[in-house]
GROMACS .gro file of C-alpha atoms in nm:
model
  236
    1MET     CA    1   0.617   1.477   0.674
    2PRO     CA    2   0.789   1.759   0.618
    3GLY     CA    3   1.027   1.838   0.914
    4ALA     CA    4   1.150   1.454   0.948
    5PRO     CA    5   1.465   1.459   1.204
    6ILE     CA    6   1.712   1.356   0.991
    7THR     CA    7   1.834   1.000   0.961
    8ALA     CA    8   2.188   0.931   0.961
    9LYS     CA    9   2.501   1.176   1.007
   10ARG     CA   10   2.733   1.190   0.742
   11LYS     CA   11   3.129   1.228   0.829
   12SER     CA   12   3.175   1.596   0.845
   13TRP     CA   13   3.457   1.842   0.982
   14GLY     CA   14   3.148   2.112   0.979
   15LEU     CA   15   2.873   2.283   0.762
   16ARG     CA   16   3.089   2.548   0.593
   17ALA     CA   17   2.798   2.645   0.271
   18VAL     CA   18   2.528   2.567   0.146
   19VAL     CA   19   2.448   2.532  -0.232
   20PHE     CA   20   2.075   2.669  -0.328
   21ASP     CA   21   1.897   2.560  -0.605
   22PHE     CA   22   1.757   2.818  -0.812
   23ASP     CA   23   1.407   2.805  -0.942
   24GLY     CA   24   1.095   2.724  -0.714
   25THR     CA   25   1.384   2.750  -0.399
   26ILE     CA   26   1.499   3.100  -0.395
   27ALA     CA   27   1.341   3.267  -0.665
   28ASP     CA   28   0.965   3.203  -0.784
   29THR     CA   29   1.036   3.221  -1.151
   30ARG     CA   30   0.741   2.957  -1.253
   31ILE     CA   31   0.908   2.895  -1.558
   32ASN     CA   32   0.617   2.723  -1.827
   33PHE     CA   33   0.814   2.419  -1.901
   34GLY     CA   34   0.490   2.239  -2.043
   35LEU     CA   35   0.547   2.521  -2.303
   36MET     CA   36   0.923   2.499  -2.305
   37ARG     CA   37   0.880   2.135  -2.417
   38GLN     CA   38   0.695   2.156  -2.669
   39ARG     CA   39   0.838   2.478  -2.801
   40VAL     CA   40   1.179   2.282  -2.844
   41ALA     CA   41   1.038   1.947  -3.001
   42GLU     CA   42   0.877   2.202  -3.269
   43VAL     CA   43   1.241   2.328  -3.358
   44LEU     CA   44   1.387   1.988  -3.331
   45GLU     CA   45   1.144   1.806  -3.558
   46ALA     CA   46   1.183   2.119  -3.814
   47LEU     CA   47   1.519   2.043  -3.841
   48GLY     CA   48   1.508   1.709  -3.843
   49ALA     CA   49   1.618   1.597  -3.502
   50TRP     CA   50   1.321   1.421  -3.350
   51GLU     CA   51   1.290   1.100  -3.294
   52GLU     CA   52   1.026   0.897  -3.084
   53GLY     CA   53   1.152   0.892  -2.726
   54LEU     CA   54   1.265   1.218  -2.715
   55GLU     CA   55   0.935   1.333  -2.531
   56GLY     CA   56   0.994   1.175  -2.195
   57ARG     CA   57   1.321   1.353  -2.068
   58TYR     CA   58   1.368   1.666  -1.968
   59VAL     CA   59   1.480   1.927  -2.163
   60LEU     CA   60   1.830   1.971  -2.155
   61GLU     CA   61   1.847   1.584  -2.212
   62MET     CA   62   1.629   1.618  -2.478
   63VAL     CA   63   1.850   1.829  -2.670
   64GLU     CA   64   2.170   1.652  -2.601
   65ALA     CA   65   1.991   1.370  -2.719
   66ALA     CA   66   1.837   1.526  -3.043
   67VAL     CA   67   2.230   1.637  -3.106
   68ASP     CA   68   2.329   1.305  -3.090
   69VAL     CA   69   2.016   1.240  -3.344
   70ALA     CA   70   2.152   1.523  -3.537
   71ARG     CA   71   2.514   1.364  -3.615
   72GLN     CA   72   2.408   1.033  -3.674
   73ARG     CA   73   2.192   1.122  -3.984
   74GLY     CA   74   2.447   1.386  -4.132
   75LEU     CA   75   2.303   1.751  -3.982
   76ASP     CA   76   2.428   2.024  -3.852
   77ALA     CA   77   2.440   1.918  -3.496
   78GLN     CA   78   2.564   2.260  -3.371
   79ALA     CA   79   2.273   2.454  -3.565
   80VAL     CA   80   2.044   2.228  -3.397
   81ARG     CA   81   2.172   2.268  -3.073
   82ALA     CA   82   2.178   2.647  -3.111
   83ALA     CA   83   1.817   2.627  -3.239
   84ALA     CA   84   1.679   2.431  -2.916
   85GLU     CA   85   1.837   2.632  -2.726
   86GLU     CA   86   1.729   2.966  -2.865
   87GLU     CA   87   1.372   2.867  -2.764
   88ILE     CA   88   1.469   2.722  -2.407
   89ARG     CA   89   1.606   3.052  -2.310
   90ALA     CA   90   1.296   3.244  -2.472
   91VAL     CA   91   1.059   3.086  -2.257
   92GLU     CA   92   1.350   3.115  -1.955
   93TYR     CA   93   1.391   3.510  -2.028
   94GLU     CA   94   0.966   3.566  -2.017
   95ALA     CA   95   0.936   3.370  -1.723
   96CYS     CA   96   1.222   3.522  -1.510
   97GLY     CA   97   1.168   3.908  -1.628
   98ARG     CA   98   0.866   3.894  -1.414
   99ALA     CA   99   0.991   3.646  -1.112
  100ARG     CA  100   1.039   3.720  -0.767
  101LEU     CA  101   1.240   3.587  -0.480
  102CYS     CA  102   1.061   3.277  -0.327
  103ALA     CA  103   0.921   3.379   0.062
  104GLY     CA  104   1.182   3.399   0.321
  105ALA     CA  105   1.433   3.314   0.062
  106ALA     CA  106   1.621   3.688   0.148
  107GLU     CA  107   1.577   3.622   0.492
  108ALA     CA  108   1.737   3.228   0.459
  109VAL     CA  109   2.021   3.331   0.285
  110ALA     CA  110   2.085   3.611   0.531
  111ARG     CA  111   2.085   3.382   0.814
  112LEU     CA  112   2.327   3.159   0.661
  113LYS     CA  113   2.552   3.436   0.608
  114ALA     CA  114   2.542   3.578   0.932
  115ALA     CA  115   2.624   3.225   1.100
  116GLY     CA  116   2.927   3.251   0.922
  117LEU     CA  117   2.905   3.028   0.631
  118ARG     CA  118   2.870   3.073   0.203
  119VAL     CA  119   2.614   3.075  -0.007
  120GLY     CA  120   2.595   2.937  -0.377
  121VAL     CA  121   2.373   2.903  -0.634
  122ILE     CA  122   2.358   2.613  -0.897
  123THR     CA  123   2.038   2.587  -1.177
  124ARG     CA  124   1.965   2.458  -1.477
  125ASN     CA  125   1.853   2.823  -1.615
  126CYS     CA  126   2.095   2.999  -1.821
  127GLY     CA  127   2.299   3.308  -1.669
  128ALA     CA  128   2.152   3.579  -1.832
  129ALA     CA  129   1.778   3.502  -1.680
  130VAL     CA  130   1.914   3.431  -1.331
  131GLU     CA  131   2.109   3.773  -1.342
  132MET     CA  132   1.783   3.900  -1.490
  133VAL     CA  133   1.663   3.802  -1.136
  134LEU     CA  134   1.885   3.887  -0.900
  135SER     CA  135   1.964   4.233  -1.065
  136ARG     CA  136   1.597   4.285  -0.955
  137HIS     CA  137   1.665   4.073  -0.600
  138PRO     CA  138   2.030   4.094  -0.522
  139LEU     CA  139   2.161   3.840  -0.221
  140PRO     CA  140   2.438   3.803  -0.067
  141LEU     CA  141   2.587   3.497  -0.248
  142ASP     CA  142   2.939   3.336  -0.290
  143ALA     CA  143   2.935   3.176  -0.629
  144VAL     CA  144   2.636   3.148  -0.882
  145VAL     CA  145   2.694   2.857  -1.159
  146PRO     CA  146   2.416   2.863  -1.400
  147ARG     CA  147   2.387   2.582  -1.664
  148ASP     CA  148   2.599   2.749  -1.940
  149SER     CA  149   2.906   2.748  -1.680
  150VAL     CA  150   2.942   2.368  -1.674
  151LEU     CA  151   2.963   2.127  -1.945
  152ARG     CA  152   2.728   1.871  -1.709
  153PRO     CA  153   2.413   2.043  -1.522
  154LYS     CA  154   2.286   1.864  -1.249
  155PRO     CA  155   2.187   1.629  -1.132
  156HIS     CA  156   2.562   1.571  -1.286
  157PRO     CA  157   2.726   1.634  -0.923
  158ALA     CA  158   2.998   1.836  -1.140
  159HIS     CA  159   2.757   2.101  -1.150
  160LEU     CA  160   2.739   2.095  -0.741
  161MET     CA  161   3.120   2.009  -0.731
  162GLU     CA  162   3.201   2.405  -0.934
  163ALA     CA  163   2.985   2.584  -0.697
  164LEU     CA  164   3.196   2.439  -0.401
  165ASN     CA  165   3.504   2.456  -0.588
  166ALA     CA  166   3.429   2.828  -0.639
  167MET     CA  167   3.400   2.871  -0.271
  168GLY     CA  168   3.686   2.646  -0.233
  169VAL     CA  169   3.503   2.437   0.034
  170ALA     CA  170   3.436   2.005   0.025
  171PRO     CA  171   3.144   1.839   0.026
  172SER     CA  172   3.174   1.669   0.292
  173GLN     CA  173   3.127   2.040   0.451
  174ALA     CA  174   2.834   2.133   0.221
  175ALA     CA  175   2.438   2.132   0.216
  176LEU     CA  176   2.254   2.136  -0.101
  177VAL     CA  177   1.880   2.242  -0.101
  178GLY     CA  178   1.647   2.256  -0.357
  179ASP     CA  179   1.248   2.149  -0.446
  180HIS     CA  180   1.285   1.869  -0.677
  181VAL     CA  181   1.419   1.492  -0.669
  182THR     CA  182   1.720   1.575  -0.934
  183ASP     CA  183   1.873   1.843  -0.644
  184VAL     CA  184   1.869   1.549  -0.423
  185GLN     CA  185   1.981   1.317  -0.654
  186CYS     CA  186   2.281   1.572  -0.764
  187ALA     CA  187   2.404   1.607  -0.375
  188ARG     CA  188   2.374   1.230  -0.305
  189ALA     CA  189   2.605   1.177  -0.647
  190ALA     CA  190   2.820   1.488  -0.490
  191LYS     CA  191   2.850   1.300  -0.140
  192VAL     CA  192   2.766   1.620   0.044
  193ALA     CA  193   2.709   1.602   0.378
  194LEU     CA  194   2.351   1.720   0.396
  195ALA     CA  195   2.061   1.722   0.091
  196VAL     CA  196   1.734   1.905   0.222
  197ALA     CA  197   1.436   1.937   0.017
  198VAL     CA  198   1.176   2.199   0.038
  199ALA     CA  199   0.847   2.051  -0.070
  200GLY     CA  200   0.686   2.282  -0.318
  201ALA     CA  201   0.515   2.170  -0.641
  202SER     CA  202   0.803   2.011  -0.761
  203SER     CA  203   0.815   1.691  -0.587
  204SER     CA  204   0.655   1.543  -0.307
  205PRO     CA  205   0.738   1.471   0.018
  206SER     CA  206   0.784   1.125  -0.067
  207GLU     CA  207   0.926   1.155  -0.336
  208LEU     CA  208   1.223   1.363  -0.145
  209ARG     CA  209   1.271   1.115   0.074
  210ALA     CA  210   1.291   0.821  -0.168
  211ALA     CA  211   1.545   1.020  -0.358
  212GLY     CA  212   1.794   1.063  -0.026
  213ALA     CA  213   1.657   1.338   0.142
  214ASP     CA  214   1.829   1.397   0.469
  215PHE     CA  215   1.522   1.643   0.553
  216VAL     CA  216   1.195   1.806   0.390
  217ALA     CA  217   1.095   2.143   0.520
  218CYS     CA  218   0.764   2.308   0.478
  219ASN     CA  219   0.943   2.615   0.390
  220LEU     CA  220   1.314   2.779   0.351
  221CYS     CA  221   1.283   2.904   0.734
  222GLU     CA  222   1.244   2.570   0.820
  223ALA     CA  223   1.506   2.447   0.611
  224ALA     CA  224   1.745   2.724   0.740
  225ASP     CA  225   1.672   2.627   1.100
  226PHE     CA  226   1.785   2.308   1.039
  227LEU     CA  227   2.072   2.372   0.869
  228LEU     CA  228   2.217   2.588   1.159
  229SER     CA  229   2.090   2.359   1.372
  230HIS     CA  230   2.264   2.051   1.289
  231GLY     CA  231   2.552   2.270   1.151
  232ASP     CA  232   2.762   2.112   1.451
  233SER     CA  233   2.624   1.807   1.470
  234LEU     CA  234   2.784   1.675   1.170
  235HIS     CA  235   3.095   1.592   1.299
  236GLU     CA  236   3.111   1.214   1.394
   0.00000   0.00000   0.00000
């Protein structure tokens, strides 16, 4: 059940930063990923870069695989990537143009900042779409790293490391908060001190724990409570 206690401490010199996922954790974007996948698949098929098996991948990984297919078939790989990314951004813009912050997001960030922690965001969303939300609902963030600022987006740990480097914080001094198993996988791969999950529509509590979450919160308020109460206990 959400709220289960941390099962194991990880060595740390103390929590100095918290990095949040964006979609579904900080922002209620409600991106229609089904529509996104459909539109991308149609473009890839029209350009001759589709092959059986791509439908089982996340959309960004689908595009990368299709770009490889395009190269193998002697197609214009960059044109394939550009066309697919245009469809992805169109769906993101439509959703983020009306998105709001998730319940408790502003309060959670404010509490963590008041405690002296640095707060960042990483997201598989594009930077322009993220800015559409944050321009209307600003937050005191120390780093925002969208997918178009990195070569390898999460769950690859390089994405999280980019945010931590921007804030001058070591993985052992940081926590990642997200709502999807890929967020937890990213946290574990980067070896951050804590992987905190917020249960929601993306992944079930059992899936989040199976991925390696240290704590599964019911909401952002509970996640902030956990982070603030466990910051000092990370010392060993």
